[in-house]
Every structure is written in C-alpha cells, then in structure tokens.
PDB file of C-alpha atoms in Angstrom:
ATOM      1  CA  MET A   1       9.393  -8.902  22.310  1.00 44.00           C
ATOM      2  CA  LYS A   2       5.608  -9.200  22.100  1.00 43.00           C
ATOM      3  CA  GLN A   3       5.103  -6.349  24.576  1.00 45.00           C
ATOM      4  CA  ALA A   4       7.603  -4.214  22.665  1.00 45.00           C
ATOM      5  CA  VAL A   5       5.772  -4.862  19.407  1.00 44.00           C
ATOM      6  CA  LYS A   6       2.419  -3.981  20.980  1.00 45.00           C
ATOM      7  CA  LYS A   7       3.863  -0.820  22.544  1.00 43.00           C
ATOM      8  CA  LYS A   8       5.293   0.213  19.170  1.00 48.00           C
ATOM      9  CA  THR A   9       1.947  -0.425  17.461  1.00 49.00           C
ATOM     10  CA  THR A  10       0.008   1.493  20.118  1.00 48.00           C
ATOM     11  CA  THR A  11       2.363   4.471  19.814  1.00 49.00           C
ATOM     12  CA  GLN A  12       2.036   4.488  16.011  1.00 50.00           C
ATOM     13  CA  ARG A  13      -1.755   4.318  16.204  1.00 51.00           C
ATOM     14  CA  LYS A  14      -1.948   7.152  18.745  1.00 49.00           C
ATOM     15  CA  ALA A  15       0.241   9.272  16.484  1.00 46.00           C
ATOM     16  CA  MET A  16      -1.843   8.447  13.416  1.00 50.00           C
ATOM     17  CA  PHE A  17      -5.146   9.098  15.232  1.00 48.00           C
ATOM     18  CA  GLY A  18      -3.737  12.425  16.376  1.00 49.00           C
ATOM     19  CA  LEU A  19      -2.672  13.263  12.836  1.00 49.00           C
ATOM     20  CA  ALA A  20      -6.030  12.207  11.420  1.00 46.00           C
ATOM     21  CA  GLY A  21      -7.802  14.327  14.012  1.00 49.00           C
ATOM     22  CA  GLY A  22      -5.529  17.195  13.080  1.00 47.00           C
ATOM     23  CA  LEU A  23      -6.517  16.919   9.429  1.00 47.00           C
ATOM     24  CA  ILE A  24     -10.221  17.037  10.295  1.00 44.00           C
ATOM     25  CA  CYS A  25      -9.793  19.875  12.802  1.00 48.00           C
ATOM     26  CA  THR A  26      -7.776  21.855  10.254  1.00 42.00           C
ATOM     27  CA  GLY A  27     -10.689  21.723   7.824  1.00 41.00           C
ATOM     28  CA  MET A  28     -13.202  22.714  10.521  1.00 42.00           C
ATOM     29  CA  LEU A  29     -11.007  25.566  11.731  1.00 42.00           C
ATOM     30  CA  CYS A  30     -10.480  26.947   8.229  1.00 40.00           C
ATOM     31  CA  THR A  31     -14.225  26.806   7.621  1.00 39.00           C
ATOM     32  CA  GLN A  32     -14.912  28.738  10.828  1.00 43.00           C
ATOM     33  CA  LEU A  33     -12.297  31.365  10.012  1.00 38.00           C
ATOM     34  CA  CYS A  34     -13.660  31.652   6.482  1.00 37.00           C
ATOM     35  CA  THR A  35     -17.170  32.223   7.835  1.00 38.00           C
ATOM     36  CA  GLN A  36     -15.998  34.784  10.372  1.00 37.00           C
ATOM     37  CA  ALA A  37     -14.172  36.682   7.664  1.00 34.00           C
ATOM     38  CA  GLY A  38     -17.306  36.803   5.540  1.00 34.00           C
ATOM     39  CA  ALA A  39     -15.848  34.592   2.822  1.00 36.00           C
ATOM     40  CA  ALA A  40     -18.237  32.380   0.911  1.00 35.00           C
ATOM     41  CA  VAL A  41     -17.842  29.668  -1.690  1.00 36.00           C
ATOM     42  CA  SER A  42     -18.876  30.865  -5.134  1.00 36.00           C
ATOM     43  CA  PHE A  43     -21.302  28.323  -6.540  1.00 32.00           C
ATOM     44  CA  ASP A  44     -20.814  27.706 -10.235  1.00 41.00           C
ATOM     45  CA  GLN A  45     -23.730  25.917 -11.887  1.00 31.00           C
ATOM     46  CA  TYR A  46     -21.449  24.609 -14.631  1.00 34.00           C
ATOM     47  CA  SER A  47     -19.298  22.672 -12.122  1.00 50.00           C
ATOM     48  CA  THR A  48     -22.258  20.680 -10.779  1.00 52.00           C
ATOM     49  CA  GLY A  49     -22.754  17.110 -11.970  1.00 63.00           C
ATOM     50  CA  ILE A  50     -19.471  16.880 -13.902  1.00 89.00           C
ATOM     51  CA  ILE A  51     -18.177  13.346 -14.496  1.00 95.00           C
ATOM     52  CA  ASP A  52     -14.498  12.811 -15.333  1.00 96.00           C
ATOM     53  CA  LEU A  53     -13.379   9.444 -16.687  1.00 98.00           C
ATOM     54  CA  SER A  54      -9.764   8.580 -17.504  1.00 98.00           C
ATOM     55  CA  PHE A  55      -7.616   5.584 -18.388  1.00 98.00           C
ATOM     56  CA  GLY A  56      -3.843   5.276 -18.202  1.00 98.00           C
ATOM     57  CA  LEU A  57      -0.704   3.435 -17.132  1.00 98.00           C
ATOM     58  CA  GLU A  58       1.187   3.552 -13.829  1.00 98.00           C
ATOM     59  CA  GLU A  59       4.777   2.455 -13.186  1.00 98.00           C
ATOM     60  CA  MET A  60       5.251   1.254  -9.598  1.00 98.00           C
ATOM     61  CA  THR A  61       8.455   0.466  -7.693  1.00 98.00           C
ATOM     62  CA  GLY A  62       8.950  -0.728  -4.138  1.00 98.00           C
ATOM     63  CA  ASP A  63       8.816  -3.863  -2.057  1.00 98.00           C
ATOM     64  CA  MET A  64       6.880  -5.709   0.630  1.00 98.00           C
ATOM     65  CA  THR A  65       8.990  -7.215   3.427  1.00 98.00           C
ATOM     66  CA  SER A  66       7.602  -9.796   5.855  1.00 98.00           C
ATOM     67  CA  SER A  67       9.648 -10.702   8.961  1.00 98.00           C
ATOM     68  CA  ILE A  68       9.051 -13.228  11.755  1.00 98.00           C
ATOM     69  CA  GLY A  69      10.646 -13.918  15.135  1.00 98.00           C
ATOM     70  CA  GLY A  70      10.175 -12.781  18.728  1.00 97.00           C
ATOM     71  CA  GLU A  71       7.654 -14.746  20.785  1.00 97.00           C
ATOM     72  CA  ILE A  72       6.773 -18.305  19.722  1.00 97.00           C
ATOM     73  CA  ASN A  73       3.691 -20.123  21.050  1.00 97.00           C
ATOM     74  CA  HIS A  74       4.103 -23.784  20.117  1.00 97.00           C
ATOM     75  CA  ALA A  75       1.096 -25.983  19.377  1.00 96.00           C
ATOM     76  CA  ASP A  76       2.002 -28.253  22.325  1.00 95.00           C
ATOM     77  CA  GLY A  77       1.660 -25.328  24.750  1.00 95.00           C
ATOM     78  CA  ARG A  78       5.335 -24.413  25.113  1.00 96.00           C
ATOM     79  CA  ASN A  79       6.267 -20.730  24.820  1.00 97.00           C
ATOM     80  CA  GLU A  80       9.668 -19.230  24.102  1.00 96.00           C
ATOM     81  CA  GLY A  81      11.196 -15.911  23.100  1.00 96.00           C
ATOM     82  CA  ILE A  82      13.869 -15.619  20.423  1.00 96.00           C
ATOM     83  CA  PHE A  83      15.561 -12.825  18.514  1.00 96.00           C
ATOM     84  CA  PHE A  84      13.866 -10.858  15.734  1.00 97.00           C
ATOM     85  CA  PRO A  85      13.934 -11.523  12.848  1.00 97.00           C
ATOM     86  CA  ILE A  86      14.762 -15.172  12.306  1.00 97.00           C
ATOM     87  CA  SER A  87      13.398 -15.043   8.753  1.00 97.00           C
ATOM     88  CA  GLU A  88      12.673 -12.295   6.241  1.00 98.00           C
ATOM     89  CA  LEU A  89      11.036 -12.395   2.800  1.00 98.00           C
ATOM     90  CA  GLU A  90      11.315  -9.394   0.478  1.00 98.00           C
ATOM     91  CA  TRP A  91       8.755  -9.366  -2.341  1.00 98.00           C
ATOM     92  CA  PRO A  92       9.370  -7.037  -5.317  1.00 98.00           C
ATOM     93  CA  MET A  93       6.796  -4.511  -6.541  1.00 98.00           C
ATOM     94  CA  ASP A  94       8.400  -3.188  -9.742  1.00 97.00           C
ATOM     95  CA  ILE A  95       5.276  -3.535 -11.883  1.00 97.00           C
ATOM     96  CA  LEU A  96       3.257  -1.804 -14.590  1.00 98.00           C
ATOM     97  CA  LEU A  97      -0.385  -1.132 -13.747  1.00 98.00           C
ATOM     98  CA  ALA A  98      -3.379  -0.232 -15.870  1.00 98.00           C
ATOM     99  CA  ARG A  99      -5.570   2.300 -14.062  1.00 98.00           C
ATOM    100  CA  PHE A 100      -9.111   3.589 -14.511  1.00 98.00           C
ATOM    101  CA  ASP A 101     -10.205   6.765 -12.693  1.00 98.00           C
ATOM    102  CA  ALA A 102     -13.679   8.217 -12.225  1.00 98.00           C
ATOM    103  CA  SER A 103     -14.679  11.437 -10.483  1.00 97.00           C
ATOM    104  CA  LEU A 104     -18.170  12.821  -9.862  1.00 96.00           C
ATOM    105  CA  THR A 105     -18.520  16.475  -8.810  1.00 94.00           C
ATOM    106  CA  LEU A 106     -21.849  16.600  -6.970  1.00 94.00           C
ATOM    107  CA  ASN A 107     -21.610  20.383  -6.512  1.00 91.00           C
ATOM    108  CA  PRO A 108     -18.793  22.895  -5.885  1.00 89.00           C
ATOM    109  CA  LEU A 109     -18.396  21.537  -2.346  1.00 94.00           C
ATOM    110  CA  TRP A 110     -18.599  17.748  -2.714  1.00 96.00           C
ATOM    111  CA  ARG A 111     -17.030  15.169  -5.025  1.00 96.00           C
ATOM    112  CA  ILE A 112     -16.498  11.414  -5.130  1.00 98.00           C
ATOM    113  CA  ASN A 113     -13.377   9.818  -6.634  1.00 98.00           C
ATOM    114  CA  GLY A 114     -12.614   6.207  -7.456  1.00 98.00           C
ATOM    115  CA  THR A 115      -9.591   4.404  -8.923  1.00 98.00           C
ATOM    116  CA  LEU A 116      -9.172   0.808 -10.073  1.00 98.00           C
ATOM    117  CA  LYS A 117      -5.716  -0.641 -10.856  1.00 98.00           C
ATOM    118  CA  THR A 118      -4.548  -4.032 -12.089  1.00 98.00           C
ATOM    119  CA  ALA A 119      -1.126  -5.380 -13.020  1.00 98.00           C
ATOM    120  CA  VAL A 120      -0.295  -5.841 -16.702  1.00 97.00           C
ATOM    121  CA  ASP A 121       3.137  -7.459 -16.186  1.00 95.00           C
ATOM    122  CA  ASP A 122       5.168  -9.434 -13.619  1.00 96.00           C
ATOM    123  CA  PRO A 123       7.963  -8.056 -11.404  1.00 97.00           C
ATOM    124  CA  ASP A 124      11.410  -8.331 -13.006  1.00 95.00           C
ATOM    125  CA  GLU A 125      13.245  -8.368  -9.685  1.00 97.00           C
ATOM    126  CA  THR A 126      13.585 -11.510  -7.583  1.00 98.00           C
ATOM    127  CA  MET A 127      12.066 -12.420  -4.243  1.00 98.00           C
ATOM    128  CA  ILE A 128      14.785 -12.628  -1.583  1.00 98.00           C
ATOM    129  CA  ASP A 129      14.539 -15.015   1.384  1.00 97.00           C
ATOM    130  CA  ARG A 130      16.939 -14.640   4.334  1.00 97.00           C
ATOM    131  CA  ASP A 131      17.165 -16.806   7.461  1.00 97.00           C
ATOM    132  CA  TRP A 132      19.318 -16.380  10.594  1.00 97.00           C
ATOM    133  CA  PHE A 133      20.405 -18.920  13.210  1.00 94.00           C
ATOM    134  CA  THR A 134      21.927 -16.185  15.388  1.00 93.00           C
ATOM    135  CA  PRO A 135      20.962 -12.500  15.811  1.00 93.00           C
ATOM    136  CA  GLY A 136      21.972 -10.041  13.075  1.00 82.00           C
ATOM    137  CA  GLY A 137      24.932 -10.227  10.740  1.00 88.00           C
ATOM    138  CA  THR A 138      25.180 -12.289   7.570  1.00 92.00           C
ATOM    139  CA  PRO A 139      22.176 -14.545   6.828  1.00 95.00           C
ATOM    140  CA  ASP A 140      22.854 -18.233   7.398  1.00 95.00           C
ATOM    141  CA  ILE A 141      20.538 -19.168   4.507  1.00 95.00           C
ATOM    142  CA  TYR A 142      20.013 -16.980   1.453  1.00 96.00           C
ATOM    143  CA  SER A 143      17.831 -17.720  -1.579  1.00 97.00           C
ATOM    144  CA  GLU A 144      16.339 -15.932  -4.581  1.00 97.00           C
ATOM    145  CA  SER A 145      13.232 -16.820  -6.568  1.00 98.00           C
ATOM    146  CA  SER A 146      11.976 -15.403  -9.842  1.00 98.00           C
ATOM    147  CA  ILE A 147       8.329 -14.324 -10.009  1.00 98.00           C
ATOM    148  CA  SER A 148       6.646 -16.709 -12.453  1.00 96.00           C
ATOM    149  CA  GLU A 149       3.062 -15.526 -11.892  1.00 97.00           C
ATOM    150  CA  PHE A 150       1.750 -12.284 -10.430  1.00 98.00           C
ATOM    151  CA  GLU A 151      -1.597 -10.555  -9.946  1.00 98.00           C
ATOM    152  CA  ALA A 152      -2.440  -7.205  -8.394  1.00 98.00           C
ATOM    153  CA  PHE A 153      -5.743  -5.474  -7.736  1.00 98.00           C
ATOM    154  CA  ILE A 154      -6.067  -2.042  -6.112  1.00 98.00           C
ATOM    155  CA  LEU A 155      -9.277  -0.152  -5.282  1.00 98.00           C
ATOM    156  CA  ASP A 156      -9.178   3.399  -3.917  1.00 98.00           C
ATOM    157  CA  VAL A 157     -12.357   5.414  -3.222  1.00 98.00           C
ATOM    158  CA  ASP A 158     -12.674   8.744  -1.407  1.00 98.00           C
ATOM    159  CA  PHE A 159     -15.329  11.344  -0.578  1.00 98.00           C
ATOM    160  CA  GLU A 160     -14.037  14.946  -0.539  1.00 98.00           C
ATOM    161  CA  TRP A 161     -15.409  18.190   0.863  1.00 98.00           C
ATOM    162  CA  THR A 162     -14.057  21.549  -0.338  1.00 97.00           C
ATOM    163  CA  TYR A 163     -14.149  23.797   2.712  1.00 96.00           C
ATOM    164  CA  LEU A 164     -12.327  26.859   1.359  1.00 96.00           C
ATOM    165  CA  ARG A 165     -11.979  28.629  -1.986  1.00 94.00           C
ATOM    166  CA  GLN A 166      -9.851  31.734  -2.236  1.00 94.00           C
ATOM    167  CA  GLY A 167      -8.885  32.988  -5.674  1.00 94.00           C
ATOM    168  CA  PRO A 168      -7.257  30.108  -7.599  1.00 96.00           C
ATOM    169  CA  TRP A 169      -6.864  28.022  -4.441  1.00 96.00           C
ATOM    170  CA  SER A 170      -9.184  25.326  -3.109  1.00 97.00           C
ATOM    171  CA  LEU A 171      -8.635  23.366   0.100  1.00 98.00           C
ATOM    172  CA  TYR A 172     -10.443  20.115   0.811  1.00 98.00           C
ATOM    173  CA  THR A 173     -10.624  17.287   3.320  1.00 98.00           C
ATOM    174  CA  GLY A 174     -12.286  13.892   3.243  1.00 98.00           C
ATOM    175  CA  ILE A 175     -12.361  10.200   4.011  1.00 98.00           C
ATOM    176  CA  GLY A 176     -11.441   7.249   1.833  1.00 98.00           C
ATOM    177  CA  TYR A 177     -10.995   3.483   1.606  1.00 98.00           C
ATOM    178  CA  LEU A 178      -7.982   1.657   0.116  1.00 98.00           C
ATOM    179  CA  HIS A 179      -7.887  -2.048  -0.740  1.00 98.00           C
ATOM    180  CA  GLN A 180      -4.785  -3.746  -2.178  1.00 98.00           C
ATOM    181  CA  ASN A 181      -4.305  -7.397  -3.096  1.00 98.00           C
ATOM    182  CA  PHE A 182      -1.046  -8.926  -4.383  1.00 98.00           C
ATOM    183  CA  GLU A 183      -0.559 -12.576  -5.376  1.00 98.00           C
ATOM    184  CA  TYR A 184       2.827 -14.135  -6.195  1.00 98.00           C
ATOM    185  CA  GLU A 185       4.159 -17.452  -7.455  1.00 98.00           C
ATOM    186  CA  GLY A 186       7.912 -17.912  -7.162  1.00 98.00           C
ATOM    187  CA  THR A 187      10.366 -20.297  -8.832  1.00 97.00           C
ATOM    188  CA  LEU A 188      13.558 -20.987  -6.891  1.00 96.00           C
ATOM    189  CA  LEU A 189      16.667 -19.818  -8.738  1.00 96.00           C
ATOM    190  CA  MET A 190      19.298 -20.682  -6.143  1.00 95.00           C
ATOM    191  CA  GLN A 191      19.855 -21.171  -2.439  1.00 95.00           C
ATOM    192  CA  TYR A 192      23.153 -21.091  -0.588  1.00 93.00           C
ATOM    193  CA  TYR A 193      24.601 -20.951   2.929  1.00 93.00           C
ATOM    194  CA  PRO A 194      26.910 -17.913   3.340  1.00 92.00           C
ATOM    195  CA  THR A 195      28.135 -18.832   6.837  1.00 90.00           C
ATOM    196  CA  ASP A 196      28.869 -22.485   6.015  1.00 88.00           C
ATOM    197  CA  ILE A 197      32.487 -23.190   5.111  1.00 81.00           C
ATOM    198  CA  SER A 198      31.390 -25.375   2.184  1.00 80.00           C
ATOM    199  CA  HIS A 199      29.332 -22.490   0.669  1.00 78.00           C
ATOM    200  CA  TYR A 200      27.070 -25.098  -0.900  1.00 85.00           C
ATOM    201  CA  VAL A 201      24.785 -23.721  -3.636  1.00 92.00           C
ATOM    202  CA  TYR A 202      21.526 -25.404  -4.609  1.00 92.00           C
ATOM    203  CA  ILE A 203      20.062 -24.573  -8.027  1.00 94.00           C
ATOM    204  CA  GLY A 204      16.282 -24.672  -8.447  1.00 94.00           C
ATOM    205  CA  ASN A 205      14.629 -27.191 -10.756  1.00 92.00           C
ATOM    206  CA  GLY A 206      12.320 -24.696 -12.494  1.00 93.00           C
ATOM    207  CA  THR A 207       9.130 -25.605 -10.632  1.00 95.00           C
ATOM    208  CA  THR A 208       7.026 -23.297  -8.480  1.00 96.00           C
ATOM    209  CA  GLY A 209       8.324 -23.540  -4.935  1.00 96.00           C
ATOM    210  CA  ILE A 210       6.484 -20.767  -3.102  1.00 98.00           C
ATOM    211  CA  THR A 211       3.252 -18.769  -3.301  1.00 98.00           C
ATOM    212  CA  TYR A 212       2.263 -15.630  -1.420  1.00 98.00           C
ATOM    213  CA  ASP A 213      -1.036 -13.749  -1.127  1.00 98.00           C
ATOM    214  CA  ASN A 214      -1.361 -10.451   0.748  1.00 98.00           C
ATOM    215  CA  THR A 215      -4.334  -8.115   1.234  1.00 98.00           C
ATOM    216  CA  PHE A 216      -4.188  -4.620   2.735  1.00 98.00           C
ATOM    217  CA  SER A 217      -7.398  -2.833   3.803  1.00 98.00           C
ATOM    218  CA  MET A 218      -7.724   0.584   5.420  1.00 98.00           C
ATOM    219  CA  ILE A 219      -9.933   3.614   5.953  1.00 98.00           C
ATOM    220  CA  TYR A 220      -7.989   6.869   5.694  1.00 98.00           C
ATOM    221  CA  PHE A 221      -8.432  10.602   6.276  1.00 98.00           C
ATOM    222  CA  LEU A 222      -7.093  13.138   3.800  1.00 98.00           C
ATOM    223  CA  LEU A 223      -6.243  16.806   3.418  1.00 98.00           C
ATOM    224  CA  GLY A 224      -5.556  18.338   0.004  1.00 98.00           C
ATOM    225  CA  ALA A 225      -5.248  21.471  -2.091  1.00 98.00           C
ATOM    226  CA  ASP A 226      -5.958  22.468  -5.707  1.00 97.00           C
ATOM    227  CA  VAL A 227      -4.565  25.500  -7.515  1.00 97.00           C
ATOM    228  CA  GLN A 228      -5.949  26.676 -10.882  1.00 95.00           C
ATOM    229  CA  LEU A 229      -2.913  28.236 -12.563  1.00 96.00           C
ATOM    230  CA  THR A 230      -4.748  28.892 -15.849  1.00 94.00           C
ATOM    231  CA  PRO A 231      -8.212  27.961 -17.156  1.00 92.00           C
ATOM    232  CA  GLN A 232      -6.537  25.017 -18.899  1.00 94.00           C
ATOM    233  CA  PHE A 233      -4.059  23.882 -16.215  1.00 97.00           C
ATOM    234  CA  ASP A 234      -4.275  23.051 -12.514  1.00 96.00           C
ATOM    235  CA  LEU A 235      -2.150  21.316  -9.884  1.00 98.00           C
ATOM    236  CA  SER A 236      -3.304  19.337  -6.864  1.00 97.00           C
ATOM    237  CA  GLY A 237      -1.828  17.413  -3.954  1.00 98.00           C
ATOM    238  CA  LYS A 238      -3.067  15.526  -0.935  1.00 98.00           C
ATOM    239  CA  PHE A 239      -1.772  13.787   2.182  1.00 98.00           C
ATOM    240  CA  SER A 240      -3.619  10.855   3.779  1.00 98.00           C
ATOM    241  CA  VAL A 241      -3.262   8.869   6.998  1.00 98.00           C
ATOM    242  CA  ALA A 242      -4.796   5.506   7.962  1.00 98.00           C
ATOM    243  CA  PRO A 243      -4.738   4.997  11.765  1.00 97.00           C
ATOM    244  CA  LEU A 244      -6.123   1.451  11.465  1.00 95.00           C
ATOM    245  CA  ALA A 245      -4.623  -0.434   8.520  1.00 98.00           C
ATOM    246  CA  SER A 246      -5.026  -4.208   8.403  1.00 98.00           C
ATOM    247  CA  SER A 247      -3.268  -6.981   6.502  1.00 98.00           C
ATOM    248  CA  GLU A 248      -3.930 -10.675   5.974  1.00 98.00           C
ATOM    249  CA  ASP A 249      -1.437 -12.879   4.173  1.00 98.00           C
ATOM    250  CA  GLU A 250      -0.790 -16.521   3.322  1.00 98.00           C
ATOM    251  CA  LEU A 251       2.621 -18.011   2.533  1.00 98.00           C
ATOM    252  CA  HIS A 252       2.839 -21.539   1.105  1.00 98.00           C
ATOM    253  CA  HIS A 253       6.181 -23.363   0.867  1.00 97.00           C
ATOM    254  CA  LEU A 254       5.264 -26.025  -1.684  1.00 96.00           C
ATOM    255  CA  TYR A 255       8.456 -28.100  -1.369  1.00 92.00           C
ATOM    256  CA  TYR A 256       7.613 -29.187   2.189  1.00 91.00           C
ATOM    257  CA  ASN A 257       3.930 -28.202   2.319  1.00 96.00           C
ATOM    258  CA  LYS A 258       4.152 -25.563   5.017  1.00 97.00           C
ATOM    259  CA  ILE A 259       1.402 -22.924   5.164  1.00 98.00           C
ATOM    260  CA  SER A 260       1.785 -19.736   7.202  1.00 98.00           C
ATOM    261  CA  THR A 261      -1.085 -17.263   7.591  1.00 98.00           C
ATOM    262  CA  GLY A 262      -0.731 -13.816   9.127  1.00 98.00           C
ATOM    263  CA  ASP A 263      -3.231 -11.436  10.721  1.00 98.00           C
ATOM    264  CA  MET A 264      -1.811  -7.950  11.319  1.00 98.00           C
ATOM    265  CA  GLU A 265      -2.816  -4.371  12.104  1.00 98.00           C
ATOM    266  CA  GLY A 266      -0.956  -1.086  11.956  1.00 98.00           C
ATOM    267  CA  THR A 267      -0.836   2.277  10.222  1.00 98.00           C
ATOM    268  CA  ALA A 268      -0.235   3.793   6.787  1.00 98.00           C
ATOM    269  CA  TYR A 269       0.264   7.161   5.145  1.00 98.00           C
ATOM    270  CA  MET A 270       0.127   8.322   1.517  1.00 98.00           C
ATOM    271  CA  PHE A 271       1.143  11.298  -0.630  1.00 98.00           C
ATOM    272  CA  GLU A 272      -0.139  12.171  -4.095  1.00 98.00           C
ATOM    273  CA  ALA A 273       0.560  15.088  -6.446  1.00 98.00           C
ATOM    274  CA  LYS A 274      -0.742  15.557  -9.976  1.00 97.00           C
ATOM    275  CA  ALA A 275      -0.947  17.996 -12.868  1.00 98.00           C
ATOM    276  CA  HIS A 276      -4.128  18.334 -14.887  1.00 95.00           C
ATOM    277  CA  PRO A 277      -3.645  20.013 -18.283  1.00 96.00           C
ATOM    278  CA  ARG A 278      -6.841  20.367 -20.336  1.00 95.00           C
ATOM    279  CA  ILE A 279      -6.439  19.903 -24.087  1.00 95.00           C
ATOM    280  CA  THR A 280      -9.999  20.949 -24.980  1.00 93.00           C
ATOM    281  CA  PRO A 281     -13.015  21.796 -22.785  1.00 90.00           C
ATOM    282  CA  TRP A 282     -13.712  18.041 -22.653  1.00 94.00           C
ATOM    283  CA  TRP A 283     -10.395  16.205 -23.115  1.00 96.00           C
ATOM    284  CA  PHE A 284      -7.648  16.310 -20.476  1.00 97.00           C
ATOM    285  CA  VAL A 285      -4.408  14.623 -19.405  1.00 97.00           C
ATOM    286  CA  GLU A 286      -3.362  13.621 -15.887  1.00 97.00           C
ATOM    287  CA  LEU A 287       0.282  13.341 -14.818  1.00 98.00           C
ATOM    288  CA  GLY A 288       0.797  12.173 -11.247  1.00 98.00           C
ATOM    289  CA  ALA A 289       3.071  10.673  -8.615  1.00 98.00           C
ATOM    290  CA  GLN A 290       2.161   8.667  -5.513  1.00 98.00           C
ATOM    291  CA  TYR A 291       3.900   7.316  -2.423  1.00 98.00           C
ATOM    292  CA  THR A 292       2.442   4.805   0.055  1.00 98.00           C
ATOM    293  CA  ASN A 293       3.980   3.505   3.280  1.00 98.00           C
ATOM    294  CA  ILE A 294       2.300   0.671   5.214  1.00 98.00           C
ATOM    295  CA  SER A 295       3.551  -0.801   8.506  1.00 98.00           C
ATOM    296  CA  VAL A 296       1.643  -3.590  10.303  1.00 98.00           C
ATOM    297  CA  ASP A 297       2.376  -6.316  12.848  1.00 98.00           C
ATOM    298  CA  GLY A 298       0.615  -9.231  14.479  1.00 98.00           C
ATOM    299  CA  ASP A 299       0.794 -13.026  14.567  1.00 98.00           C
ATOM    300  CA  GLN A 300       1.625 -15.679  11.997  1.00 98.00           C
ATOM    301  CA  TYR A 301       0.044 -19.141  12.330  1.00 98.00           C
ATOM    302  CA  GLN A 302       2.018 -22.052  10.878  1.00 98.00           C
ATOM    303  CA  VAL A 303       0.932 -25.519   9.752  1.00 98.00           C
ATOM    304  CA  LEU A 304       3.249 -28.225   8.389  1.00 97.00           C
ATOM    305  CA  GLY A 305       1.241 -30.678   6.318  1.00 94.00           C
ATOM    306  CA  ALA A 306      -1.770 -31.314   8.553  1.00 91.00           C
ATOM    307  CA  ALA A 307       0.116 -30.681  11.812  1.00 96.00           C
ATOM    308  CA  PRO A 308      -0.204 -27.246  13.483  1.00 97.00           C
ATOM    309  CA  LEU A 309       3.138 -25.809  14.591  1.00 97.00           C
ATOM    310  CA  GLY A 310       1.909 -22.766  16.523  1.00 97.00           C
ATOM    311  CA  GLN A 311       2.227 -19.019  16.117  1.00 98.00           C
ATOM    312  CA  ILE A 312       5.042 -16.447  15.968  1.00 98.00           C
ATOM    313  CA  ASP A 313       5.325 -12.653  15.901  1.00 98.00           C
ATOM    314  CA  GLN A 314       5.185 -11.129  12.419  1.00 98.00           C
ATOM    315  CA  GLU A 315       5.882  -7.655  11.026  1.00 98.00           C
ATOM    316  CA  LEU A 316       5.253  -6.463   7.490  1.00 98.00           C
ATOM    317  CA  GLU A 317       6.299  -3.214   5.826  1.00 98.00           C
ATOM    318  CA  SER A 318       5.594  -2.004   2.312  1.00 98.00           C
ATOM    319  CA  GLU A 319       6.886   1.044   0.459  1.00 98.00           C
ATOM    320  CA  GLN A 320       5.308   1.870  -2.900  1.00 98.00           C
ATOM    321  CA  SER A 321       6.323   4.717  -5.227  1.00 98.00           C
ATOM    322  CA  SER A 322       4.730   5.291  -8.616  1.00 98.00           C
ATOM    323  CA  GLY A 323       4.208   7.697 -11.478  1.00 98.00           C
ATOM    324  CA  TYR A 324       1.311   7.642 -13.916  1.00 98.00           C
ATOM    325  CA  ILE A 325      -0.138   9.241 -17.024  1.00 98.00           C
ATOM    326  CA  SER A 326      -3.795   9.103 -18.077  1.00 98.00           C
ATOM    327  CA  MET A 327      -6.046  10.479 -20.795  1.00 98.00           C
ATOM    328  CA  GLY A 328      -9.553  11.522 -19.790  1.00 97.00           C
ATOM    329  CA  TYR A 329     -12.858  13.014 -20.872  1.00 97.00           C
ATOM    330  CA  SER A 330     -15.332  15.240 -18.975  1.00 94.00           C
ATOM    331  CA  PHE A 331     -19.060  14.749 -19.391  1.00 91.00           C
TER     332      PHE A 331
END
C-alpha cells in the first residue's frame, strides 16, 4: 500500500510539474511570438502605481476528508499492512468568510495581489466519522459531531506579469503562495454501530470530544486572462497549479486522550473567475467564484496518553467552492 501511495503521489507531482512548466512556457512562447510579430505593450502612465483595496463576504462550501489505513509501523517495531481506509473523518467547510483584497499595479506589465480571509461563522453541517473492521461496505462504527468552535485563516499572495495585450485582451502569468489554516472543535451528537445486530446508539453528553487543526501551504504557478468589455466593466479568469502542496494536521480525541499528527505532501489546483464593474472612476464592485482542489498523502503519528502507538498511512483531500462579492476603491 505504501509503495502504491508513493507511486500515485509521484505521478501526480510529475503531472503537476509538467502543467506548471506548460503555463510558464506558454507565457514565454506568446511573448516571443508577440515580439516577432512586432506587437508591443502600450504603456499607459495612468495605470502605473494604482492601488485597489476592497472588502467583502465570501460563501464557501466543501469538505476536508482525512483517511488512514494501509501500512502500520508499530512503536514496538512490528510492521503490518491492512486495507485502506480503516477510518475516515469528513470535516465540513460550509462557512461565511470576510475577505480583504489589495492589488498594486507597479506598471502596465507587473502587479502584486494579496487576499486575507477569516471565518465569521461556524459550519452548520456535522463532522462525520466512519470506521471499518473489514474492507469496504457499510461502516462498522458511525458517528456525527456538531462543530462547536471554528476558526479559519487564509492568505493568498501572487505576483503577475502581463506578457501580451491585444485590443481588449490581456494575458498574464505569475507565481503565488497560498496558506490555509482551519481549526475545529466538535461535540459528539451520536454514535452507533450499523453492522451490530443490537444497533446500539450512544448519545453525546454535550462536551467537546474532538479537536482538529489543519494547515495547507503551497507555492503555485498561474495563467490568466483579462478582457475589457467596456471602460466600466471587465472580466478575468485564471488557472493555478501547485506541484508541491504540503499539509500538517493534528487530531485530538479528548475522551481517551489520543493525539494523531500528520505530515503530508501532494498537489493542488485552483480556478477563479470574476467580474469587475466600475461604479465611478474610483469605486468598483467585484463578483467572483473560486474552486480549489487539494490532494496530499503521507504518514500519521499516533500517541495514546503518553505512550507512542506508531505511524500509519494517511491521505487527505479537500474540495472548496465559493462565491464572493466585494466593494472597493482605487487610489
């Protein structure tokens, strides 16, 4: 199982590196063709040094699913291979975020963008925990927990280079950095045993039974386009790939004091599209949609009380879809 996981990860990374290289080469090729054709970027002195600041709200949906199984390396030196997964936790991401965006246009070719996001409410959906004693089929243990406390912090910064302008169209490429941190506290609602003939159901006592902290970090490459439909309205979109995404997480089962920490690497890709209507020469609105897909794998290290248990294979996948609206001002 471990070799299969590594082979899968290596294949994904090769594909992402190839895609990232393709994005960069596309920009270089278009620049060369533009030069050979005698095209030149028209420098506009009024577009130099512009600062755009905006504030808005973003509605996100999705989930983050952590699974363990495969190869187990026990603390006493024993090794064994089992089926995957033996356990799966699905954390909800239906949240409302406050976002602050800043953009600095250094000149018609270069600009820097930054976005900060933080959660302003808790997920309404429950965290679902499934465990299997045998491969596949109906979970042998199933539980749901409400999210009693939640925090989210997202930082996204990129540096963009416009390599082609033709009429209303602009094409750009660049590099960016994305950091995401999510922290959960869960209160057990119920737990039952679907495959047991008694179908016993345990109801939670209202106390916090589980906490989870996850951090994603990645450098990504992007390729995008802008189109100026009218002097007051433009559309833009970009696609990004992260060949080396990393994740660190910590899961704490408070009822029996078990702490599991994961260290994973993988890949990610993102889409974003937005409309930019300008109300006045200074005031504008942004309407946008985003999609992020992150897939990582690695090892989880488990400790029960003060006694180390060993390590086990871990995979984590996250899908995030969102729409946002912001009001901004240009300086």
